[in-house]
Amino acid sequence: MAYCRTFKSQVSWTKLVSGEIQQRCFHSSPAVFGASKVAMSKLDTKPLPYDTLEKRIKIVADRLGKPLSLAEKVLYSHLDDPVNQDIERGVSYLKLRPDRVAMQDATAQMAMLQFISSGLPKVAVPSTIHCDHLIEAQTGGVEDLKRAKDMNEEVYSFLKSAGAKYGVGFWHPGSGIIHQIILENYAFPGLLMIGTDSHTPNGGGLGGLCIGVGGADAVDVMADIPWELKCPKVIGVHLTGKMTGWTTPKDVILKVADILTVKGGTGAIIEYHGPGVDNISCTGMGTICNMGAEIGATTSLFPFNHRMADYLKATSRADIAEEAAKYSKSLLTPDKGSHYDQLIELDLTTLEPHVNGPFTPDLAHPISKLGKNAKKNNWPVEIKVGLIGSCTNSSYEDMSRCATIAKEALAHGRKSKIPFNVTPGSEQIRATIERDGIAQTLREFGGTVLANACGPCIGQWDRKDVKKGEKNTIVSSYNRNFTGRNDANAATHAFVTSPELVTALAIEARLDFDPTVDSIKGADGKEFKLSNPFGDELPARGFDPGQDTYQAPPADGSAVSVVVDPKSNRLQLLEPFKVWDGKDLEGLTILIKVKGKCTTDHISAAGPWLKYRGHLENISNNMLLTATNAENNEMNKVKNQDTGEWGAVPDTARAYKAKGISWVVFGDENYGEGSSREHAALEPRHLGGRAIIVKSFARIHETNLKKQGVLALTFSDAKDYDKVQPSDKVSLVGLNQFTPGKPLKCILSHADGSSDEIFLNHTFNEQQIQWFKSGSALNRMKQVAAASK
């Protein structure tokens, strides 16, 4: 039956595309193309931009004179100036015009505070705020949501009123996770969207270029300023074959993470293509693109196909599917012979189910080797908690397939041995799985259905079953498993895998259980083997939208008041950072020399700190709490070079700031890996940091630092990291000749009177150098606006 459904869908897709091609042969004038008034979404009036995008990409294609990849087509069709824009992968800075902006509630606070300080009356592009990050998982969805609304009333009221005043749509708490809401309502093939969350690339499952950024980038776009992005390289992943057995779309990205590592995608878009693409569901493609953030990729995407068309129809957007089909060849699929900077071949037929971790998402284990590897490395084999859902894996297909596993176990008298938490991705998913009995099956299996929110995936988890510091293992279908990420316990060994494997592993609660070959003992003492997972890709009865949780902005919000209480400990209006005084930065003190992995979680922790995301002074108390100090191999313990006392990192930074002592941080490889968390850049700037000098940066964090006026610099010779001594005084000289492509000189003055002169590379362009000189990108925006009056 499944084959018949797929075949029928393929036939309808072929008819759809051939019909549209035929229609365009008869109606090919630009006037006819422009006549389409299909809206970008059910909630927008602005029409799809395909006509404009096609004209732009034709200009670029004629200029470049070569076949274009899909990533290039979507990206270059959004160029602000396609005629004159310099285009060279990995070199040029592109000026782009995104179609929309999306912000989650934790990052939206700072983004909206920055927008307010810009003095602009209304956002220039369709924008939305999604309340998903501030809901802590404790007992269950209903109770947790009610408590979150009470605890965060001030923040929600601020975001709701700011949205109404400045023309931003507002999704109430309980609506669901931002990325699932985008997929269900806003994503479309060919879209260019920026979102203030690192997993924004989820929208690539519907053929869009959806890119995670900091709030300052969002402000640029909302203020109608062209958005800047270094022209990405393109890594192709050629898919062949078809997944069978326990292999799922999650295993594609888990394997790609194994191949590329956490920094292998930095500065590149991952473009999936090939005959294997049609064997993956639309939401499965979303899963793959979502977790592309874990390999540092700018974003990921798939070409438009019938699986996307099916999903668009199922989510009441058949008109968008039909309109996209008209532009399938010109805009939404790669040209034959297009060039990839790197090409990965992946055969889905031979791809084995994977489990990645602990502590990093690129440490991959085929399920057949997981138990052996765990024992060899002395990782706890017993699993304490299983968790499914999140923005990565909470589709109807995911939940449906997990329910079939749970039903089979229940039929044999077995259920989850351990706490089993279920996070629906959206109100629509929650309502549909409740209606179809899936949620009840998962409850009977032992599951607790949590709120439609991020929850334990981002540390919003009031975990009680283990003590802090207790070594233990958890397995989830999430995307990120950094140290302490889920439960603030550095001893928790977190593994990420498919929701199907999480469900199966929860039955035996051991890492050395392999459901593809091992049997389970039923309640009657007889052994049984789990069947291969199966489930409907889309609900046969259609989606149940559930409760209406969306608030559209009024046509005129000028009369709306946005109030920030000066005494609030949750929200704080921003003060502009000081402009550069035109002098070299001499005699800087080293706050900390960071050793090893330092993600944005290390720099600005989430979990309980999320409540301070709108208050820069308060949240700065979490700065670099879990970064390892190279001087003593300890966390949150640095020496105050002024007093000789040892103390916490943020306390020491505040002490320096109080005395007017500017400071610098030195770091290791891929510094700032992880979230789009611009607080990881705002906090050092706020507490007196002037430069972050590392071996290499993750893309989003490097940009965020530049936006806030911090010098983001890398060693010309990575070995110079070893020359840095914690007691050094650091001078960055020649700043009056700060120019693109020219390294800066750094003098390390050691305590014994000797010194080392080293050189530091940077990726600043002319505009970004102006951000530094002006004190921040926001300051520069105000200067330009004032000069134009």
mmCIF file of N, CA and C in Angstrom, residues 82-147:
data_model
loop_
_atom_site.group_PDB
_atom_site.id
_atom_site.type_symbol
_atom_site.label_atom_id
_atom_site.label_comp_id
_atom_site.label_asym_id
_atom_site.label_seq_id
_atom_site.Cartn_x
_atom_site.Cartn_y
_atom_site.Cartn_z
ATOM 1 N N PRO A 82 22.330 42.107 -8.357
ATOM 2 C CA PRO A 82 22.845 40.970 -9.135
ATOM 3 C C PRO A 82 23.727 41.380 -10.302
ATOM 4 N N VAL A 83 23.604 42.614 -10.755
ATOM 5 C CA VAL A 83 24.393 43.083 -11.899
ATOM 6 C C VAL A 83 25.845 43.322 -11.516
ATOM 7 N N ASN A 84 26.073 43.903 -10.343
ATOM 8 C CA ASN A 84 27.429 44.344 -9.984
ATOM 9 C C ASN A 84 28.066 43.573 -8.829
ATOM 10 N N GLN A 85 27.299 42.723 -8.156
ATOM 11 C CA GLN A 85 27.839 42.006 -7.005
ATOM 12 C C GLN A 85 29.024 41.122 -7.399
ATOM 13 N N ASP A 86 30.131 41.284 -6.680
ATOM 14 C CA ASP A 86 31.277 40.399 -6.856
ATOM 15 C C ASP A 86 30.916 39.039 -6.278
ATOM 16 N N ILE A 87 31.150 37.968 -7.036
ATOM 17 C CA ILE A 87 30.745 36.631 -6.600
ATOM 18 C C ILE A 87 31.923 35.674 -6.721
ATOM 19 N N GLU A 88 32.474 35.282 -5.579
ATOM 20 C CA GLU A 88 33.518 34.266 -5.550
ATOM 21 C C GLU A 88 33.345 33.468 -4.265
ATOM 22 N N ARG A 89 33.113 32.180 -4.432
ATOM 23 C CA ARG A 89 32.880 31.328 -3.267
ATOM 24 C C ARG A 89 34.026 31.429 -2.265
ATOM 25 N N GLY A 90 33.648 31.592 -1.006
ATOM 26 C CA GLY A 90 34.635 31.631 0.055
ATOM 27 C C GLY A 90 35.404 32.924 0.175
ATOM 28 N N VAL A 91 35.124 33.894 -0.709
ATOM 29 C CA VAL A 91 35.883 35.147 -0.713
ATOM 30 C C VAL A 91 34.969 36.368 -0.625
ATOM 31 N N SER A 92 34.042 36.489 -1.556
ATOM 32 C CA SER A 92 33.197 37.684 -1.645
ATOM 33 C C SER A 92 32.231 37.777 -0.473
ATOM 34 N N TYR A 93 31.893 39.011 -0.109
ATOM 35 C CA TYR A 93 30.816 39.254 0.841
ATOM 36 C C TYR A 93 29.573 39.642 0.035
ATOM 37 N N LEU A 94 28.551 38.820 0.125
ATOM 38 C CA LEU A 94 27.332 39.047 -0.639
ATOM 39 C C LEU A 94 26.387 39.970 0.123
ATOM 40 N N LYS A 95 25.746 40.855 -0.592
ATOM 41 C CA LYS A 95 24.678 41.691 -0.037
ATOM 42 C C LYS A 95 23.356 41.071 -0.482
ATOM 43 N N LEU A 96 22.566 40.640 0.479
ATOM 44 C CA LEU A 96 21.384 39.841 0.184
ATOM 45 C C LEU A 96 20.108 40.476 0.721
ATOM 46 N N ARG A 97 18.983 40.076 0.119
ATOM 47 C CA ARG A 97 17.669 40.543 0.545
ATOM 48 C C ARG A 97 16.815 39.336 0.954
ATOM 49 N N PRO A 98 16.892 38.912 2.214
ATOM 50 C CA PRO A 98 16.078 37.784 2.664
ATOM 51 C C PRO A 98 14.581 38.081 2.564
ATOM 52 N N ASP A 99 13.804 37.008 2.464
ATOM 53 C CA ASP A 99 12.353 37.136 2.333
ATOM 54 C C ASP A 99 11.654 37.332 3.677
ATOM 55 N N ARG A 100 12.257 36.793 4.733
ATOM 56 C CA ARG A 100 11.612 36.949 6.045
ATOM 57 C C ARG A 100 12.612 36.710 7.169
ATOM 58 N N VAL A 101 12.160 37.023 8.392
ATOM 59 C CA VAL A 101 12.956 36.866 9.617
ATOM 60 C C VAL A 101 12.131 36.078 10.628
ATOM 61 N N ALA A 102 12.780 35.163 11.354
ATOM 62 C CA ALA A 102 12.115 34.428 12.432
ATOM 63 C C ALA A 102 12.980 34.490 13.681
ATOM 64 N N MET A 103 12.341 34.701 14.827
ATOM 65 C CA MET A 103 13.076 34.833 16.099
ATOM 66 C C MET A 103 12.405 33.987 17.171
ATOM 67 N N GLN A 104 13.197 33.219 17.920
ATOM 68 C CA GLN A 104 12.619 32.534 19.083
ATOM 69 C C GLN A 104 12.698 33.462 20.300
ATOM 70 N N ASP A 105 11.889 33.168 21.306
ATOM 71 C CA ASP A 105 11.686 34.119 22.403
ATOM 72 C C ASP A 105 12.942 34.477 23.178
ATOM 73 N N ALA A 106 13.880 33.530 23.301
ATOM 74 C CA ALA A 106 15.099 33.836 24.054
ATOM 75 C C ALA A 106 15.962 34.849 23.309
ATOM 76 N N THR A 107 16.074 34.689 21.993
ATOM 77 C CA THR A 107 16.884 35.616 21.201
ATOM 78 C C THR A 107 16.081 36.836 20.765
ATOM 79 N N ALA A 108 14.771 36.699 20.658
ATOM 80 C CA ALA A 108 13.927 37.820 20.214
ATOM 81 C C ALA A 108 13.986 38.983 21.195
ATOM 82 N N GLN A 109 14.196 38.689 22.465
ATOM 83 C CA GLN A 109 14.260 39.768 23.453
ATOM 84 C C GLN A 109 15.364 40.761 23.082
ATOM 85 N N MET A 110 16.565 40.247 22.850
ATOM 86 C CA MET A 110 17.680 41.124 22.530
ATOM 87 C C MET A 110 17.517 41.710 21.132
ATOM 88 N N ALA A 111 16.999 40.925 20.200
ATOM 89 C CA ALA A 111 16.796 41.439 18.843
ATOM 90 C C ALA A 111 15.813 42.601 18.850
ATOM 91 N N MET A 112 14.704 42.444 19.582
ATOM 92 C CA MET A 112 13.707 43.512 19.611
ATOM 93 C C MET A 112 14.219 44.717 20.402
ATOM 94 N N LEU A 113 14.996 44.482 21.452
ATOM 95 C CA LEU A 113 15.582 45.598 22.188
ATOM 96 C C LEU A 113 16.529 46.392 21.280
ATOM 97 N N GLN A 114 17.280 45.682 20.437
ATOM 98 C CA GLN A 114 18.160 46.361 19.494
ATOM 99 C C GLN A 114 17.352 47.099 18.433
ATOM 100 N N PHE A 115 16.252 46.478 17.969
ATOM 101 C CA PHE A 115 15.425 47.141 16.957
ATOM 102 C C PHE A 115 14.797 48.414 17.536
ATOM 103 N N ILE A 116 14.339 48.314 18.772
ATOM 104 C CA ILE A 116 13.748 49.484 19.433
ATOM 105 C C ILE A 116 14.769 50.612 19.512
ATOM 106 N N SER A 117 16.006 50.274 19.850
ATOM 107 C CA SER A 117 17.027 51.315 19.998
ATOM 108 C C SER A 117 17.406 51.925 18.647
ATOM 109 N N SER A 118 17.038 51.260 17.546
ATOM 110 C CA SER A 118 17.330 51.818 16.224
ATOM 111 C C SER A 118 16.422 52.992 15.895
ATOM 112 N N GLY A 119 15.268 53.079 16.572
ATOM 113 C CA GLY A 119 14.343 54.184 16.354
ATOM 114 C C GLY A 119 13.435 54.028 15.147
ATOM 115 N N LEU A 120 13.472 52.849 14.475
ATOM 116 C CA LEU A 120 12.635 52.637 13.291
ATOM 117 C C LEU A 120 11.192 52.332 13.688
ATOM 118 N N PRO A 121 10.206 52.721 12.860
ATOM 119 C CA PRO A 121 8.801 52.565 13.247
ATOM 120 C C PRO A 121 8.223 51.179 13.023
ATOM 121 N N LYS A 122 8.765 50.410 12.051
ATOM 122 C CA LYS A 122 8.141 49.139 11.701
ATOM 123 C C LYS A 122 9.128 48.282 10.921
ATOM 124 N N VAL A 123 8.994 46.953 11.062
ATOM 125 C CA VAL A 123 9.897 46.062 10.327
ATOM 126 C C VAL A 123 9.583 46.116 8.835
ATOM 127 N N ALA A 124 10.616 45.895 8.021
ATOM 128 C CA ALA A 124 10.481 46.045 6.569
ATOM 129 C C ALA A 124 10.139 44.739 5.857
ATOM 130 N N VAL A 125 10.341 43.600 6.510
ATOM 131 C CA VAL A 125 10.035 42.308 5.895
ATOM 132 C C VAL A 125 9.170 41.494 6.848
ATOM 133 N N PRO A 126 8.415 40.516 6.346
ATOM 134 C CA PRO A 126 7.619 39.664 7.232
ATOM 135 C C PRO A 126 8.496 39.032 8.311
ATOM 136 N N SER A 127 8.091 39.191 9.559
ATOM 137 C CA SER A 127 8.891 38.710 10.692
ATOM 138 C C SER A 127 7.974 38.107 11.740
ATOM 139 N N THR A 128 8.508 37.143 12.485
ATOM 140 C CA THR A 128 7.714 36.486 13.522
ATOM 141 C C THR A 128 8.547 36.203 14.761
ATOM 142 N N ILE A 129 7.845 36.125 15.902
ATOM 143 C CA ILE A 129 8.439 35.748 17.188
ATOM 144 C C ILE A 129 7.756 34.464 17.651
ATOM 145 N N HIS A 130 8.548 33.518 18.156
ATOM 146 C CA HIS A 130 8.028 32.206 18.546
ATOM 147 C C HIS A 130 8.433 31.889 19.988
ATOM 148 N N CYS A 131 7.461 31.657 20.851
ATOM 149 C CA CYS A 131 7.736 31.427 22.278
ATOM 150 C C CYS A 131 7.913 29.936 22.544
ATOM 151 N N ASP A 132 9.156 29.487 22.524
ATOM 152 C CA ASP A 132 9.419 28.052 22.679
ATOM 153 C C ASP A 132 10.554 27.715 23.650
ATOM 154 N N HIS A 133 11.408 28.683 23.978
ATOM 155 C CA HIS A 133 12.621 28.391 24.733
ATOM 156 C C HIS A 133 12.478 28.496 26.254
ATOM 157 N N LEU A 134 11.463 29.163 26.725
ATOM 158 C CA LEU A 134 11.384 29.500 28.151
ATOM 159 C C LEU A 134 10.471 28.577 28.952
ATOM 160 N N ILE A 135 10.095 27.449 28.378
ATOM 161 C CA ILE A 135 9.183 26.514 29.047
ATOM 162 C C ILE A 135 9.995 25.341 29.582
ATOM 163 N N GLU A 136 10.069 25.236 30.893
ATOM 164 C CA GLU A 136 10.878 24.187 31.520
ATOM 165 C C GLU A 136 10.070 22.907 31.689
ATOM 166 N N ALA A 137 10.691 21.783 31.352
ATOM 167 C CA ALA A 137 10.051 20.474 31.503
ATOM 168 C C ALA A 137 10.184 20.000 32.945
ATOM 169 N N GLN A 138 9.032 19.787 33.578
ATOM 170 C CA GLN A 138 9.027 19.268 34.950
ATOM 171 C C GLN A 138 8.112 18.056 35.077
ATOM 172 N N THR A 139 6.802 18.300 34.865
ATOM 173 C CA THR A 139 5.837 17.222 35.109
ATOM 174 C C THR A 139 5.045 16.805 33.884
ATOM 175 N N GLY A 140 4.753 17.733 32.995
ATOM 176 C CA GLY A 140 3.959 17.424 31.817
ATOM 177 C C GLY A 140 3.545 18.689 31.104
ATOM 178 N N GLY A 141 3.044 18.537 29.881
ATOM 179 C CA GLY A 141 2.777 19.675 29.027
ATOM 180 C C GLY A 141 1.875 20.735 29.610
ATOM 181 N N VAL A 142 0.707 20.335 30.119
ATOM 182 C CA VAL A 142 -0.281 21.310 30.592
ATOM 183 C C VAL A 142 0.250 22.095 31.775
ATOM 184 N N GLU A 143 0.777 21.374 32.765
ATOM 185 C CA GLU A 143 1.269 22.028 33.982
ATOM 186 C C GLU A 143 2.503 22.888 33.686
ATOM 187 N N ASP A 144 3.399 22.368 32.865
ATOM 188 C CA ASP A 144 4.629 23.103 32.564
ATOM 189 C C ASP A 144 4.338 24.380 31.797
ATOM 190 N N LEU A 145 3.375 24.331 30.886
ATOM 191 C CA LEU A 145 3.029 25.511 30.105
ATOM 192 C C LEU A 145 2.405 26.580 30.993
ATOM 193 N N LYS A 146 1.512 26.163 31.877
ATOM 194 C CA LYS A 146 0.869 27.124 32.791
ATOM 195 C C LYS A 146 1.908 27.815 33.666
ATOM 196 N N ARG A 147 2.847 27.028 34.191
ATOM 197 C CA ARG A 147 3.872 27.595 35.059
ATOM 198 C C ARG A 147 4.756 28.573 34.274
#
